[in-house]
């Protein structure tokens, strides 16, 4: 007798319930992982945005502050949106300057950064003596605080002195009590306009604060709002103070407000 034994083949694969459960679990894990990655990415983006806003605020405030610290005493003038000043290039003490009579040559103690034979064609400079007030400082009159352009600096007749030669005769209105003399460059200006901060230079001396025909426009900062300059002139008790305020704007209503004071030397 032949006995036949049959074997039932085991079924392979997932049941429908197992597949549904797997899909649900994978979906939950996927949502969790994507949310985790999205939160990390958003955090990194927010951190980068805050860092950029802080960097703009620091760079703008430092640029303006460093420039204004080089301002000639009492040369600050502002209309709120713009601030203008006359930058100092060098300073020294003088032996004599033309006060009682007009002259185009006089002697000073040596400058630390202006040597004999300095090229004034490449760097036009003027002499300022005792700028005790803003009045007439930008007019460049023949009897004003600021002279005509310097044409030459050479060795003086006095030992270790330098001789300054002007393009034209000049008579200063008065002596400095400390016999202090400054070499000054052409006026510079910073202006807030339409969310930007601009810098202007080499546009010459203007009797009133200029608002047009300005040269060498460069962008100092962007994403700015509510920029404002205010100036409190110096007194016998303190230096002059420039107060500047502006907001730096970022994404998602991010805003950083900057309020900074810059002291302006008050020793003409």
mmCIF file of C-alpha atoms in Angstrom:
data_model
loop_
_atom_site.group_PDB
_atom_site.id
_atom_site.type_symbol
_atom_site.label_atom_id
_atom_site.label_comp_id
_atom_site.label_asym_id
_atom_site.label_seq_id
_atom_site.Cartn_x
_atom_site.Cartn_y
_atom_site.Cartn_z
ATOM 1 C CA UNK A 1 0.000 0.000 0.000
ATOM 2 C CA UNK A 2 1.340 3.401 -0.866
ATOM 3 C CA UNK A 3 0.775 6.169 1.633
ATOM 4 C CA UNK A 4 0.820 9.711 0.233
ATOM 5 C CA UNK A 5 1.708 12.520 2.576
ATOM 6 C CA UNK A 6 0.812 16.050 1.554
ATOM 7 C CA UNK A 7 2.395 19.228 2.971
ATOM 8 C CA UNK A 8 0.604 22.546 3.080
ATOM 9 C CA UNK A 9 2.875 25.301 1.803
ATOM 10 C CA UNK A 10 3.295 28.115 4.333
ATOM 11 C CA UNK A 11 1.954 31.456 3.109
ATOM 12 C CA UNK A 12 4.501 34.297 2.755
ATOM 13 C CA UNK A 13 4.035 38.190 2.981
ATOM 14 C CA UNK A 14 2.123 40.649 5.161
ATOM 15 C CA UNK A 15 -1.453 40.649 6.032
ATOM 16 C CA UNK A 16 -3.532 43.704 5.281
ATOM 17 C CA UNK A 17 -3.622 44.677 8.966
ATOM 18 C CA UNK A 18 0.159 44.459 9.233
ATOM 19 C CA UNK A 19 0.583 46.662 6.161
ATOM 20 C CA UNK A 20 -1.822 49.255 7.509
ATOM 21 C CA UNK A 21 -0.073 49.300 10.883
ATOM 22 C CA UNK A 22 3.325 49.668 9.194
ATOM 23 C CA UNK A 23 2.132 52.494 7.008
ATOM 24 C CA UNK A 24 0.690 54.316 10.032
ATOM 25 C CA UNK A 25 3.910 53.905 12.032
ATOM 26 C CA UNK A 26 6.103 55.064 9.126
ATOM 27 C CA UNK A 27 3.823 58.038 8.602
ATOM 28 C CA UNK A 28 4.026 59.041 12.263
ATOM 29 C CA UNK A 29 7.828 58.710 12.212
ATOM 30 C CA UNK A 30 8.020 60.697 8.970
ATOM 31 C CA UNK A 31 5.933 63.547 10.365
ATOM 32 C CA UNK A 32 8.005 63.646 13.530
ATOM 33 C CA UNK A 33 11.319 63.609 11.693
ATOM 34 C CA UNK A 34 10.229 66.249 9.175
ATOM 35 C CA UNK A 35 8.956 68.492 11.984
ATOM 36 C CA UNK A 36 12.242 68.020 13.844
ATOM 37 C CA UNK A 37 14.292 68.882 10.756
ATOM 38 C CA UNK A 38 12.030 71.849 9.961
ATOM 39 C CA UNK A 39 12.408 73.238 13.484
ATOM 40 C CA UNK A 40 16.201 72.855 13.350
ATOM 41 C CA UNK A 41 16.318 74.551 9.935
ATOM 42 C CA UNK A 42 14.079 77.398 11.074
ATOM 43 C CA UNK A 43 16.206 77.847 14.175
ATOM 44 C CA UNK A 44 19.345 78.062 12.062
ATOM 45 C CA UNK A 45 17.695 80.548 9.688
ATOM 46 C CA UNK A 46 16.452 82.678 12.598
ATOM 47 C CA UNK A 47 19.887 82.636 14.205
ATOM 48 C CA UNK A 48 21.546 83.663 10.946
ATOM 49 C CA UNK A 49 18.985 86.448 10.443
ATOM 50 C CA UNK A 50 19.477 87.794 13.971
ATOM 51 C CA UNK A 51 23.239 87.657 13.472
ATOM 52 C CA UNK A 52 22.975 89.568 10.201
ATOM 53 C CA UNK A 53 20.746 92.245 11.738
ATOM 54 C CA UNK A 54 23.156 92.628 14.675
ATOM 55 C CA UNK A 55 26.122 92.853 12.296
ATOM 56 C CA UNK A 56 24.466 95.593 10.247
ATOM 57 C CA UNK A 57 23.669 97.542 13.419
ATOM 58 C CA UNK A 58 27.252 97.231 14.682
ATOM 59 C CA UNK A 59 28.924 98.083 11.375
ATOM 60 C CA UNK A 60 26.744 101.144 10.718
ATOM 61 C CA UNK A 61 27.085 102.559 14.228
ATOM 62 C CA UNK A 62 30.849 101.964 14.328
ATOM 63 C CA UNK A 63 31.408 103.480 10.883
ATOM 64 C CA UNK A 64 29.565 106.665 11.814
ATOM 65 C CA UNK A 65 31.132 106.875 15.273
ATOM 66 C CA UNK A 66 34.699 106.518 14.015
ATOM 67 C CA UNK A 67 34.133 109.142 11.342
ATOM 68 C CA UNK A 68 32.547 111.687 13.674
ATOM 69 C CA UNK A 69 35.327 111.313 16.245
ATOM 70 C CA UNK A 70 37.640 112.842 13.622
ATOM 71 C CA UNK A 71 35.403 115.897 13.172
ATOM 72 C CA UNK A 72 36.827 119.381 13.499
ATOM 73 C CA UNK A 73 35.471 121.012 16.695
ATOM 74 C CA UNK A 74 32.181 122.830 16.087
ATOM 75 C CA UNK A 75 31.939 121.636 12.461
ATOM 76 C CA UNK A 76 28.871 119.430 12.962
ATOM 77 C CA UNK A 77 25.644 120.447 11.246
ATOM 78 C CA UNK A 78 22.537 118.341 10.679
ATOM 79 C CA UNK A 79 18.957 118.506 9.434
ATOM 80 C CA UNK A 80 17.909 115.248 11.111
ATOM 81 C CA UNK A 81 18.233 112.931 8.119
ATOM 82 C CA UNK A 82 21.799 114.009 7.241
ATOM 83 C CA UNK A 83 24.863 114.964 9.255
ATOM 84 C CA UNK A 84 27.851 116.873 7.871
ATOM 85 C CA UNK A 85 31.287 117.422 9.385
ATOM 86 C CA UNK A 86 34.799 118.557 8.425
ATOM 87 C CA UNK A 87 37.300 115.711 8.974
ATOM 88 C CA UNK A 88 40.665 116.387 10.589
ATOM 89 C CA UNK A 89 43.629 114.929 8.696
ATOM 90 C CA UNK A 90 46.425 116.068 11.036
ATOM 91 C CA UNK A 91 47.124 118.436 13.894
ATOM 92 C CA UNK A 92 50.054 120.237 15.498
ATOM 93 C CA UNK A 93 51.082 123.439 17.294
ATOM 94 C CA UNK A 94 52.046 126.541 15.362
ATOM 95 C CA UNK A 95 54.862 128.993 15.960
ATOM 96 C CA UNK A 96 52.939 131.822 14.328
ATOM 97 C CA UNK A 97 49.989 132.314 11.966
ATOM 98 C CA UNK A 98 48.845 135.430 10.087
ATOM 99 C CA UNK A 99 46.303 137.143 12.338
ATOM 100 C CA UNK A 100 47.123 140.866 12.217
ATOM 101 C CA UNK A 101 48.154 140.840 8.554
ATOM 102 C CA UNK A 102 47.463 138.606 5.583
ATOM 103 C CA UNK A 103 50.174 136.125 4.540
ATOM 104 C CA UNK A 104 50.527 132.790 2.768
ATOM 105 C CA UNK A 105 53.405 131.216 4.717
ATOM 106 C CA UNK A 106 54.019 130.391 8.375
ATOM 107 C CA UNK A 107 55.811 127.835 10.543
ATOM 108 C CA UNK A 108 54.522 124.998 12.695
ATOM 109 C CA UNK A 109 55.847 122.171 14.831
ATOM 110 C CA UNK A 110 56.404 119.019 12.729
ATOM 111 C CA UNK A 111 53.350 116.907 11.875
ATOM 112 C CA UNK A 112 53.480 113.228 12.768
ATOM 113 C CA UNK A 113 51.865 112.094 9.510
ATOM 114 C CA UNK A 114 52.616 114.881 6.985
ATOM 115 C CA UNK A 115 56.206 114.990 5.798
ATOM 116 C CA UNK A 116 58.025 117.640 3.792
ATOM 117 C CA UNK A 117 57.155 117.275 0.118
ATOM 118 C CA UNK A 118 53.693 115.846 0.854
ATOM 119 C CA UNK A 119 51.593 115.653 -2.346
ATOM 120 C CA UNK A 120 48.710 118.089 -1.875
ATOM 121 C CA UNK A 121 47.581 117.558 -5.460
ATOM 122 C CA UNK A 122 46.586 114.005 -4.488
ATOM 123 C CA UNK A 123 45.254 115.014 -1.040
ATOM 124 C CA UNK A 124 43.993 118.636 -0.971
ATOM 125 C CA UNK A 125 44.082 120.014 2.579
ATOM 126 C CA UNK A 126 43.458 123.342 4.304
ATOM 127 C CA UNK A 127 44.519 124.924 7.604
ATOM 128 C CA UNK A 128 42.000 125.560 10.389
ATOM 129 C CA UNK A 129 42.831 127.746 13.413
ATOM 130 C CA UNK A 130 40.574 128.140 16.452
ATOM 131 C CA UNK A 131 37.178 126.863 15.157
ATOM 132 C CA UNK A 132 35.290 128.157 18.192
ATOM 133 C CA UNK A 133 31.857 128.167 16.532
ATOM 134 C CA UNK A 134 30.006 126.922 13.460
ATOM 135 C CA UNK A 135 29.399 130.467 12.191
ATOM 136 C CA UNK A 136 31.293 131.070 8.961
ATOM 137 C CA UNK A 137 33.140 127.769 9.182
ATOM 138 C CA UNK A 138 31.961 126.569 5.751
ATOM 139 C CA UNK A 139 32.132 129.914 3.956
ATOM 140 C CA UNK A 140 35.905 129.859 3.175
ATOM 141 C CA UNK A 141 36.201 133.650 3.311
ATOM 142 C CA UNK A 142 39.609 135.319 3.071
ATOM 143 C CA UNK A 143 39.438 136.152 6.771
ATOM 144 C CA UNK A 144 37.828 132.925 7.945
ATOM 145 C CA UNK A 145 38.831 130.139 10.280
ATOM 146 C CA UNK A 146 39.720 127.828 7.358
ATOM 147 C CA UNK A 147 42.398 128.891 4.879
ATOM 148 C CA UNK A 148 42.848 128.427 1.160
ATOM 149 C CA UNK A 149 44.378 125.114 0.042
ATOM 150 C CA UNK A 150 47.916 124.215 1.019
ATOM 151 C CA UNK A 151 50.360 124.071 -1.868
ATOM 152 C CA UNK A 152 53.488 122.898 -0.067
ATOM 153 C CA UNK A 153 55.039 121.858 3.244
ATOM 154 C CA UNK A 154 58.797 122.173 3.542
ATOM 155 C CA UNK A 155 61.516 122.605 6.149
ATOM 156 C CA UNK A 156 61.170 125.874 8.058
ATOM 157 C CA UNK A 157 63.852 128.405 8.889
ATOM 158 C CA UNK A 158 63.414 127.597 12.584
ATOM 159 C CA UNK A 159 65.215 124.435 13.655
ATOM 160 C CA UNK A 160 63.013 121.279 13.414
ATOM 161 C CA UNK A 161 60.021 123.336 12.217
ATOM 162 C CA UNK A 162 57.919 122.902 9.084
ATOM 163 C CA UNK A 163 56.829 125.727 6.802
ATOM 164 C CA UNK A 164 53.298 125.759 5.349
ATOM 165 C CA UNK A 165 52.768 127.547 2.044
ATOM 166 C CA UNK A 166 49.170 128.399 1.039
ATOM 167 C CA UNK A 167 47.824 128.919 -2.468
ATOM 168 C CA UNK A 168 46.712 132.431 -1.518
ATOM 169 C CA UNK A 169 47.188 134.948 1.272
ATOM 170 C CA UNK A 170 44.997 134.403 4.319
ATOM 171 C CA UNK A 171 44.300 136.178 7.588
ATOM 172 C CA UNK A 172 42.858 134.132 10.451
ATOM 173 C CA UNK A 173 40.315 135.882 12.720
ATOM 174 C CA UNK A 174 42.194 135.059 15.917
ATOM 175 C CA UNK A 175 44.857 133.010 17.644
ATOM 176 C CA UNK A 176 44.154 129.711 19.333
ATOM 177 C CA UNK A 177 44.720 129.987 23.123
ATOM 178 C CA UNK A 178 46.759 126.777 22.902
ATOM 179 C CA UNK A 179 48.338 127.646 19.528
ATOM 180 C CA UNK A 180 46.625 124.595 18.046
ATOM 181 C CA UNK A 181 46.387 124.093 14.289
ATOM 182 C CA UNK A 182 44.510 121.495 12.237
ATOM 183 C CA UNK A 183 44.876 120.268 8.667
ATOM 184 C CA UNK A 184 41.375 119.496 7.396
ATOM 185 C CA UNK A 185 39.963 117.653 4.411
ATOM 186 C CA UNK A 186 36.802 118.520 2.468
ATOM 187 C CA UNK A 187 33.473 118.037 4.266
ATOM 188 C CA UNK A 188 31.867 114.596 4.506
ATOM 189 C CA UNK A 189 28.209 113.712 4.982
ATOM 190 C CA UNK A 190 26.085 110.730 6.074
ATOM 191 C CA UNK A 191 22.398 110.573 5.094
ATOM 192 C CA UNK A 192 19.522 108.206 5.901
ATOM 193 C CA UNK A 193 17.288 107.846 2.849
ATOM 194 C CA UNK A 194 14.684 105.207 1.879
ATOM 195 C CA UNK A 195 16.006 102.477 4.159
ATOM 196 C CA UNK A 196 19.660 103.104 3.264
ATOM 197 C CA UNK A 197 22.579 104.980 4.791
ATOM 198 C CA UNK A 198 24.745 106.861 2.276
ATOM 199 C CA UNK A 199 28.150 108.495 2.618
ATOM 200 C CA UNK A 200 29.235 111.488 0.495
ATOM 201 C CA UNK A 201 32.624 113.176 0.140
ATOM 202 C CA UNK A 202 34.661 115.528 -2.080
ATOM 203 C CA UNK A 203 31.705 117.772 -2.927
ATOM 204 C CA UNK A 204 33.326 120.946 -1.595
ATOM 205 C CA UNK A 205 32.437 123.525 1.027
ATOM 206 C CA UNK A 206 28.846 124.797 0.927
ATOM 207 C CA UNK A 207 27.562 127.748 2.963
ATOM 208 C CA UNK A 208 24.383 125.792 3.800
ATOM 209 C CA UNK A 209 23.867 122.096 4.386
ATOM 210 C CA UNK A 210 23.712 120.593 0.859
ATOM 211 C CA UNK A 211 20.947 118.207 -0.184
ATOM 212 C CA UNK A 212 21.826 117.772 -3.872
ATOM 213 C CA UNK A 213 24.806 117.654 -6.253
ATOM 214 C CA UNK A 214 26.754 115.456 -3.845
ATOM 215 C CA UNK A 215 29.708 113.365 -5.035
ATOM 216 C CA UNK A 216 31.163 109.933 -4.310
ATOM 217 C CA UNK A 217 27.954 108.325 -3.081
ATOM 218 C CA UNK A 218 28.621 105.032 -1.305
ATOM 219 C CA UNK A 219 26.197 102.746 0.543
ATOM 220 C CA UNK A 220 27.161 102.177 4.165
ATOM 221 C CA UNK A 221 24.134 100.157 5.306
ATOM 222 C CA UNK A 222 20.753 98.845 4.180
ATOM 223 C CA UNK A 223 17.537 97.521 5.756
ATOM 224 C CA UNK A 224 17.396 100.615 7.947
ATOM 225 C CA UNK A 225 14.390 102.528 9.213
ATOM 226 C CA UNK A 226 13.666 105.677 11.226
ATOM 227 C CA UNK A 227 17.244 106.962 10.925
ATOM 228 C CA UNK A 228 17.770 110.242 12.744
ATOM 229 C CA UNK A 229 20.689 112.482 13.808
ATOM 230 C CA UNK A 230 20.589 115.066 16.587
ATOM 231 C CA UNK A 231 23.431 117.288 17.761
ATOM 232 C CA UNK A 232 23.941 118.985 21.095
ATOM 233 C CA UNK A 233 26.769 121.559 20.816
ATOM 234 C CA UNK A 234 29.586 121.524 23.336
ATOM 235 C CA UNK A 235 29.678 123.764 26.382
ATOM 236 C CA UNK A 236 32.365 124.789 28.863
ATOM 237 C CA UNK A 237 31.465 121.728 30.929
ATOM 238 C CA UNK A 238 31.307 119.022 28.264
ATOM 239 C CA UNK A 239 32.048 118.019 24.684
ATOM 240 C CA UNK A 240 29.533 118.205 21.890
ATOM 241 C CA UNK A 241 27.351 115.104 21.524
ATOM 242 C CA UNK A 242 25.856 113.541 18.389
ATOM 243 C CA UNK A 243 22.880 111.297 19.108
ATOM 244 C CA UNK A 244 22.021 108.858 16.337
ATOM 245 C CA UNK A 245 19.074 106.480 16.236
ATOM 246 C CA UNK A 246 17.973 103.920 13.670
ATOM 247 C CA UNK A 247 16.245 100.551 13.382
ATOM 248 C CA UNK A 248 17.647 97.557 11.511
ATOM 249 C CA UNK A 249 14.850 95.428 10.028
ATOM 250 C CA UNK A 250 14.903 91.661 9.494
ATOM 251 C CA UNK A 251 12.515 88.924 8.433
ATOM 252 C CA UNK A 252 9.358 88.071 10.388
ATOM 253 C CA UNK A 253 9.121 91.515 12.046
ATOM 254 C CA UNK A 254 12.622 91.200 13.513
ATOM 255 C CA UNK A 255 13.899 94.625 14.521
ATOM 256 C CA UNK A 256 16.925 95.935 16.373
ATOM 257 C CA UNK A 257 16.920 99.524 17.591
ATOM 258 C CA UNK A 258 20.214 101.386 17.918
ATOM 259 C CA UNK A 259 20.640 104.471 20.103
ATOM 260 C CA UNK A 260 24.186 105.727 20.326
ATOM 261 C CA UNK A 261 25.965 108.867 21.443
ATOM 262 C CA UNK A 262 29.235 110.088 19.944
ATOM 263 C CA UNK A 263 31.297 112.728 21.713
ATOM 264 C CA UNK A 264 32.755 115.467 19.522
ATOM 265 C CA UNK A 265 35.954 117.109 20.734
ATOM 266 C CA UNK A 266 35.424 120.572 22.135
ATOM 267 C CA UNK A 267 39.023 121.860 22.269
ATOM 268 C CA UNK A 268 39.549 124.094 19.247
#
